Short mmCIF file of C-alpha atoms and ligand atoms in Angstrom, two decimals:
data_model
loop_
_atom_site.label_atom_id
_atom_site.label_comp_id
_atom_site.label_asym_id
_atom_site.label_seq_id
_atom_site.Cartn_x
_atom_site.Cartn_y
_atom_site.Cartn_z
CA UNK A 27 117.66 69.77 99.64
CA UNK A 28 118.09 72.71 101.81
CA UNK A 29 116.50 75.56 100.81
CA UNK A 30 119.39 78.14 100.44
CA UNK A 31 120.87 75.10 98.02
CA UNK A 32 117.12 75.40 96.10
CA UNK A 33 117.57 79.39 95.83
CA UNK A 34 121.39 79.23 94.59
CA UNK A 35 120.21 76.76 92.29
CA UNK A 36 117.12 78.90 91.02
CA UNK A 37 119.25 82.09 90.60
CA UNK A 38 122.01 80.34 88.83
CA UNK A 39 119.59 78.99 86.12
CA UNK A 40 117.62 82.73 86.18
CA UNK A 41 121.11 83.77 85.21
CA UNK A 42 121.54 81.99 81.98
CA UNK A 43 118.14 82.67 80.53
CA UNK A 44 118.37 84.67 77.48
CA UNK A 45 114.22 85.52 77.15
CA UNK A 46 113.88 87.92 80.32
CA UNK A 47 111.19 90.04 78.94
CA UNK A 48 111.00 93.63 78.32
CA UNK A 49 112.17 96.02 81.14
CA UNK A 50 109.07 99.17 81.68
CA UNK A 51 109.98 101.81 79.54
CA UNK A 52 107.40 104.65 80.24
CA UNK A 53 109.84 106.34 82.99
CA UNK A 54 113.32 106.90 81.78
CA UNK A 55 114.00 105.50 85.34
CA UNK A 56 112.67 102.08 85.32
CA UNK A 57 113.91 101.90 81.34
CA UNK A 58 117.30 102.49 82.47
CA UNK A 59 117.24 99.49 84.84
CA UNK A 60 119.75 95.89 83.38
CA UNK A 61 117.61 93.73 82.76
CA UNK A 62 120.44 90.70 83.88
CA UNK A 63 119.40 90.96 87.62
CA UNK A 64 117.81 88.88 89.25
CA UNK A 65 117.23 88.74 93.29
CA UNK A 66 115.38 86.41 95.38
CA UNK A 67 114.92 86.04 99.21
CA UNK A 68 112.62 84.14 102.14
CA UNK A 69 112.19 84.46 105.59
CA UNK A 70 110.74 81.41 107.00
CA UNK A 71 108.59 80.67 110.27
CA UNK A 72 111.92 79.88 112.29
CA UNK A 73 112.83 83.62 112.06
CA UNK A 74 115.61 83.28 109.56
CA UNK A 75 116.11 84.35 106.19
CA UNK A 76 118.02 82.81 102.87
CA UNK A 77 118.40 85.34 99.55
CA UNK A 78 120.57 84.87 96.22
CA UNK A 79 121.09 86.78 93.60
CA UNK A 80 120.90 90.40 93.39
CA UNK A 81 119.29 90.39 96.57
CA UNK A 82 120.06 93.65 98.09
CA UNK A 83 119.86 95.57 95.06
CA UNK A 84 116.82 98.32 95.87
CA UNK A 85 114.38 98.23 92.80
CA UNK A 86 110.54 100.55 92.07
CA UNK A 87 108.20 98.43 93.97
CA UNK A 88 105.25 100.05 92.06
CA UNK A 89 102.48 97.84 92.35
CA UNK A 90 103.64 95.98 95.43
CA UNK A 91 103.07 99.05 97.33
CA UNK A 92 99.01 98.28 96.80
CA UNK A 93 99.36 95.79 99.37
CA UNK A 94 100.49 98.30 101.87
CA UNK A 95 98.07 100.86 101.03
CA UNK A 96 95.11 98.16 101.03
CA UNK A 97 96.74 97.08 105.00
CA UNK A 98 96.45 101.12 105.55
CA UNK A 99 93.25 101.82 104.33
CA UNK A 100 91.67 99.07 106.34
CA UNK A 101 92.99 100.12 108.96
CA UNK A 102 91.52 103.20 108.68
CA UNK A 103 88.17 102.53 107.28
CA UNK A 104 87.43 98.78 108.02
CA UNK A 105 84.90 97.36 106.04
CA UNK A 106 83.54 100.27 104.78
CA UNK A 107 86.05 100.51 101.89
CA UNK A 108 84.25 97.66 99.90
CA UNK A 109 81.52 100.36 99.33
CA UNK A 110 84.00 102.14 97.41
CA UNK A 111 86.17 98.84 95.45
CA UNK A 112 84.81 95.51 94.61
CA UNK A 113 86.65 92.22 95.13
CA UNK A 114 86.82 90.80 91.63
CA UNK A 115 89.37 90.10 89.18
CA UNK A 116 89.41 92.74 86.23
CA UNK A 117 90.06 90.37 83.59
CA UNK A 118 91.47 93.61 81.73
CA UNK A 119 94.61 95.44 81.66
CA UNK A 120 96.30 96.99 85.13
CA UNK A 121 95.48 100.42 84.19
CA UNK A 122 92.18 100.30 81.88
CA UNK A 123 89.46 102.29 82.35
CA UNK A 124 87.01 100.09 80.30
CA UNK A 125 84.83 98.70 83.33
CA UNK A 126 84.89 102.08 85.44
CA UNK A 127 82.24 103.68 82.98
CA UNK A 128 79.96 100.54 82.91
CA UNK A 129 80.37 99.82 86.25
CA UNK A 130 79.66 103.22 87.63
CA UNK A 131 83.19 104.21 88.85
CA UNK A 132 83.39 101.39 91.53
CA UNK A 133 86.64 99.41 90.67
CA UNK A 134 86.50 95.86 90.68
CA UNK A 135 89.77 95.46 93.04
CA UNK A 136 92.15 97.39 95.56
CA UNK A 137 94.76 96.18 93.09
CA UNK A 138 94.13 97.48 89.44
CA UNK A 139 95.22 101.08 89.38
CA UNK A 140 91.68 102.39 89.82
CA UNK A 141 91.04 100.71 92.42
CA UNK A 142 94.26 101.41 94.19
CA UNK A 143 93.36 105.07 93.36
CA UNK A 144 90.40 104.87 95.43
CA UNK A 145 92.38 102.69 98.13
CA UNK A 146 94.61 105.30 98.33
CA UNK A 147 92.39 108.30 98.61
CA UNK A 148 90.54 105.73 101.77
CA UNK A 149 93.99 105.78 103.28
CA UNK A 150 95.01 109.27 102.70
CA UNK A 151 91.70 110.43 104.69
CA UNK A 152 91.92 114.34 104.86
CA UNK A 153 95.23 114.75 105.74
CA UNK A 154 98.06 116.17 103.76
CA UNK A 155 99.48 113.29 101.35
CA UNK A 156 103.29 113.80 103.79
CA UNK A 157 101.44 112.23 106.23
CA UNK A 158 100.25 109.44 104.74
CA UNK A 159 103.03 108.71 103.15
CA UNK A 160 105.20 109.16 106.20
CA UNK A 161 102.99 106.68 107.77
CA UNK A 162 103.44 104.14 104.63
CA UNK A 163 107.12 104.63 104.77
CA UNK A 164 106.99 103.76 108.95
CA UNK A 165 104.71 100.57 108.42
CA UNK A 166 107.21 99.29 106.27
CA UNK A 167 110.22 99.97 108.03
CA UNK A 168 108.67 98.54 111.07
CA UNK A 169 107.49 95.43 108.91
CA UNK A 170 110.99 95.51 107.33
CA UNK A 171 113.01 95.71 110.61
CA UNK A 172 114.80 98.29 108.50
CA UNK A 173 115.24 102.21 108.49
CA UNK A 174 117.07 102.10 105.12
CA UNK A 175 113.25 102.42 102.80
CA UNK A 176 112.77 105.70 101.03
CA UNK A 177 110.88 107.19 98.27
CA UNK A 178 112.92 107.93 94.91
CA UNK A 179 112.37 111.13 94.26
CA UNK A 180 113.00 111.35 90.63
CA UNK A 181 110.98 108.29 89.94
CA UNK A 182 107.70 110.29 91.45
CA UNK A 183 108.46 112.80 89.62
CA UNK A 184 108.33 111.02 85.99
CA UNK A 185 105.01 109.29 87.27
CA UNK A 186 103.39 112.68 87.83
CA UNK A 187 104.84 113.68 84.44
CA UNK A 188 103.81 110.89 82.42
CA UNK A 189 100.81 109.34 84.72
CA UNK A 190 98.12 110.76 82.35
CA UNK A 191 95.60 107.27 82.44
CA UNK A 192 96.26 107.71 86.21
CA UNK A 193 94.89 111.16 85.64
CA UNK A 194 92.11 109.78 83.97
CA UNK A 195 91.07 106.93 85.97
CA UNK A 196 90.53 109.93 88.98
CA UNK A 197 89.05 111.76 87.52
CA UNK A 198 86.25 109.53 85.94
CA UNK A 199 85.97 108.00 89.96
CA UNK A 200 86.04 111.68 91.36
CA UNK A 201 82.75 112.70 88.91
CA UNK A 202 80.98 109.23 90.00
CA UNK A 203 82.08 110.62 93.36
CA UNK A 204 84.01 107.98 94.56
CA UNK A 205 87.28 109.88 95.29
CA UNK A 206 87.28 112.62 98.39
CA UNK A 207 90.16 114.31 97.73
CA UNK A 208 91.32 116.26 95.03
CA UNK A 209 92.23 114.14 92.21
CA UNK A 210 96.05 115.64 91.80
CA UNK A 211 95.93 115.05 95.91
CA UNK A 212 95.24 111.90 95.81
CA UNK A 213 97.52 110.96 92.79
CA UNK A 214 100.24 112.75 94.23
CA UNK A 215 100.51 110.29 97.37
CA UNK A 216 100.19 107.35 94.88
CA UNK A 217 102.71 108.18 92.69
CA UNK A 218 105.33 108.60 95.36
CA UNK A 219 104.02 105.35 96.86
CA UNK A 220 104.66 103.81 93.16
CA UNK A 221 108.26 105.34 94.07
CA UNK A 222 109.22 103.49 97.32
CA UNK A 223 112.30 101.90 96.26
CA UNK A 224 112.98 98.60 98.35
CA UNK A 225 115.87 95.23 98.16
CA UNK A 226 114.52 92.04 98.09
CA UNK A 227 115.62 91.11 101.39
CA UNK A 228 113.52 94.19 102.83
CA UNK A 229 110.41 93.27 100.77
CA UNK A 230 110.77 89.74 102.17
CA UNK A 231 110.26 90.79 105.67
CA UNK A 232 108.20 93.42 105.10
CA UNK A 233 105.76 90.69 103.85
CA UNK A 234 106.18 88.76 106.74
CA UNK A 235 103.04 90.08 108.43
CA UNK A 236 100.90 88.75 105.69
CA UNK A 237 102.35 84.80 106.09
CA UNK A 238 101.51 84.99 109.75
CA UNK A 239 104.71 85.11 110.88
CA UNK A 240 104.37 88.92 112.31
CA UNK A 241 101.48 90.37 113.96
CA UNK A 242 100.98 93.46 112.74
CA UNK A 243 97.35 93.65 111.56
CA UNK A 244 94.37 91.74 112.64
CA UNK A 245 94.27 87.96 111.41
CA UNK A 246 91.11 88.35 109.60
CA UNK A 247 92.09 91.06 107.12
CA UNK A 248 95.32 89.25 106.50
CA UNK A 249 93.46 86.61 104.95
CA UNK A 250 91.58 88.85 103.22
CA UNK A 251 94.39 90.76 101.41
CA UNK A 252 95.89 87.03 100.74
CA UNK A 253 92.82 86.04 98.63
CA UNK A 254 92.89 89.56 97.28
CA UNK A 255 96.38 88.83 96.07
CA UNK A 256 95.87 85.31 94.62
CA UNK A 257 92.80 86.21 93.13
CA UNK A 258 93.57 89.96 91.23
CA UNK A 259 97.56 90.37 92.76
CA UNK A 260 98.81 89.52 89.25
CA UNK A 261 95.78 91.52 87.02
CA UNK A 262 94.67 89.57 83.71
CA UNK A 263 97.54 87.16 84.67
CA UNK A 264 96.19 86.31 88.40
CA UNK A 265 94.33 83.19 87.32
CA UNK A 266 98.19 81.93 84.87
CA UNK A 267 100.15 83.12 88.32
CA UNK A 268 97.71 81.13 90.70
CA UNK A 269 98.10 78.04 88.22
CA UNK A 270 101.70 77.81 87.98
CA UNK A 271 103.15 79.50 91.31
CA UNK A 272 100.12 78.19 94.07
CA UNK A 273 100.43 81.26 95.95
CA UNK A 274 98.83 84.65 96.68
CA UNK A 275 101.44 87.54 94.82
CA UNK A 276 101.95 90.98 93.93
CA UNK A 277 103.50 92.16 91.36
CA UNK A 278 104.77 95.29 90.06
CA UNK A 279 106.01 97.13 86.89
CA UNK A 280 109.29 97.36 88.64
CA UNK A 281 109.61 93.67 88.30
CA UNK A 282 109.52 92.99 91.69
CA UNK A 283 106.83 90.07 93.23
CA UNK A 284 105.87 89.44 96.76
CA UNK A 285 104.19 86.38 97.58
CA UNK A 286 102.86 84.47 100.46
CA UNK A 287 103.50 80.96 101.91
CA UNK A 288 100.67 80.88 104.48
CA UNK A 289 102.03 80.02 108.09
CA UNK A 290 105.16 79.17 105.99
CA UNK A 291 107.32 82.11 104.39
CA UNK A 292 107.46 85.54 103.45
CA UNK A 293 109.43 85.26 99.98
CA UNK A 294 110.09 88.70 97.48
CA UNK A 295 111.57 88.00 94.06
CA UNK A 296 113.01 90.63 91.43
CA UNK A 297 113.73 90.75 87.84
CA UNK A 298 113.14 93.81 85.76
CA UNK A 299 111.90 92.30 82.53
CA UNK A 300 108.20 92.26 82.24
CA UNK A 301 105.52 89.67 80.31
CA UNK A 302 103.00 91.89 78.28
CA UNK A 303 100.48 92.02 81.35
CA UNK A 304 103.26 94.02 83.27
CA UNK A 305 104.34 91.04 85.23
CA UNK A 306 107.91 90.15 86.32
CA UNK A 307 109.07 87.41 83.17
CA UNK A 308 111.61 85.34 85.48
CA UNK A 309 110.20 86.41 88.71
CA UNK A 310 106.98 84.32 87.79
CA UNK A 311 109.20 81.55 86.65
CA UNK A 312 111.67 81.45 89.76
CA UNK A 313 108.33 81.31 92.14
CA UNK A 314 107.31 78.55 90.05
CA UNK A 315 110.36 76.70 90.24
CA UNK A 316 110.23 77.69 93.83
CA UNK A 317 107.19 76.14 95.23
CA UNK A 318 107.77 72.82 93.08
CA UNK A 319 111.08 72.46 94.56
CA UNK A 320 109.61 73.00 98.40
CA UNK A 321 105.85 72.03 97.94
CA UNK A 322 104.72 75.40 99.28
CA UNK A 323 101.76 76.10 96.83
CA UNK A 324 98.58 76.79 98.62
CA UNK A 325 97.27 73.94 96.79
CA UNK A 326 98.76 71.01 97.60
N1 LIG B 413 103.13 103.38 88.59
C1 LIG B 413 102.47 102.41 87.78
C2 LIG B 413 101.15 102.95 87.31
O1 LIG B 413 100.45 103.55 88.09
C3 LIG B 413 102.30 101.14 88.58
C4 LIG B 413 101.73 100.04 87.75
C5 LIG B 413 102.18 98.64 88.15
O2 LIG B 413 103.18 98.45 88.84
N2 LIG B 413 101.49 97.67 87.64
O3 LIG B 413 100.79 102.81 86.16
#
């Protein structure tokens, strides 16, 4: 079965599912989103790219933009970061602050907000947040192939206004002196990074640097962010997402998910409805469907 055959079929049965979870409702942004959509797309190794669905629909990637941030920061800072963020799954919660105290403000991964706090504030470096961001926003249209990515303004703005654990979480890891910048600094260039509104289709080959099909960053800390993403991508769900889908994935509150067919695709899914842990409902089941139907899971 040809693939753009297996990703009409999957959207077609995404669209008569009745349980699609509940759509984020602290921003009255991302609660205003219809829950009925539903976008999927792949590029693949041969340079082309299939999508159904709702496909070019921009959506919040949130919690996908980790992944870029992490790609920044190491960039920047090399290994030096894992001084600053562990490499562990959380077990806990997306935005807890339970371990923090216990643990001495060193976040278990680049992916739980804490820890994407500090990955931030790595990436950020002492400039002024604008230029980090506008250094985000030109990896990913690079990555993308696409001019067309921007930050939604109004979607920044409700994080600032209701990001008040975010607040928290840095400034708990700015008094164990894990933050450099100013904590609202810092915050301010991850909530518009939360912001970057992107399709399907764009997050697709934006993501094609981490399945080896672009070179973009070095090899080895491709890999790395891959196990990073299999391991903690999907938060107290990452060991349920590994199970079912086979494949390294972020996901975020947006309801979008971006995972990784080693040497074999680049594939973004989106629908807004969320499980409890935060984590795109049908998104999680399309993958699942997805690497059944090809074989692509990571695990045989
Ligand atoms: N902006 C959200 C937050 O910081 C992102 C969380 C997510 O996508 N999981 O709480």
């Amino acid at each position: 079965m040809s693939l753009s055959t297996i990703l009409g079929e999957i959207a077609q049965e995404m669209a008569a599912r009745t349980d699609r979870g509940q759509v984020a409702d602290y921003i009255p942004q991302l609660a205003a989103v219809d829950p009925d959509q539903f976008g999927i797309s792949v590029c693949l190794a041969d340079g082309t790219q299939q999508s159904a669905g709702d496909s070019a629909t921009p959506f919040s990637i949130q919690s996908i933009s980790k992944v870029f941030a992490l790609a920044l920061a190491l960039g920047r800072l090399g290994d030096q970061l894992w001084s600053r963020v562990r490499r562990e799954p959380s077990g806990l919660a997306f935005n807890s602050i339970l371990q923090l105290e216990s643990e001495q403000g060193i976040p278990r991964n680049p992916f739980v907000n804490a820890g994407a706090i500090v990955t931030t504030d790595a990436a950020l470096g002492q400039r002024p947040p604008k230029e980090y961001l506008a250094e985000l926003l030109t990896f990913l249209r690079s990555a993308a192939g696409d001019e067309d990515i921007h930050i939604d303004r109004a979607v920044a703005r409700s994080e600032t206004e209701t990001g008040h654990r975010n607040f928290a979480l840095a400034h708990f890891l700015k008094a164990h002196g894990n933050l450099t910048n100013p904590p609202e600094l810092t915050l301010g260039a991850y909530f518009h990074q939360c912001a970057i509104a992107m399709s399907v289709e764009q997050l697709a080959r934006a993501g094609r640097f981490l399945a080896g099909l672009q070179h973009l960053i070095a090899r080895e800390r491709v890999r790395r962010i891959n196990a990073l993403m299999l391991t903690c991508g999907h938060y107290d769900a990452s060991g349920d997402f590994a199970f079912r889908v086979g494949l390294p994935g972020k996901s975020g509150v947006g309801g979008g998910i971006l995972a990784i067919a080693p040497g074999k695709a680049s594939i973004a899914v989106w629908s807004p409805g969320l499980t409890q842990q935060g984590n795109s409902r049908l998104g999680t089941e399309a993958l699942e469907l997805l690497t059944r139907r090809t074989g692509w899971s990571i695990f045989g």
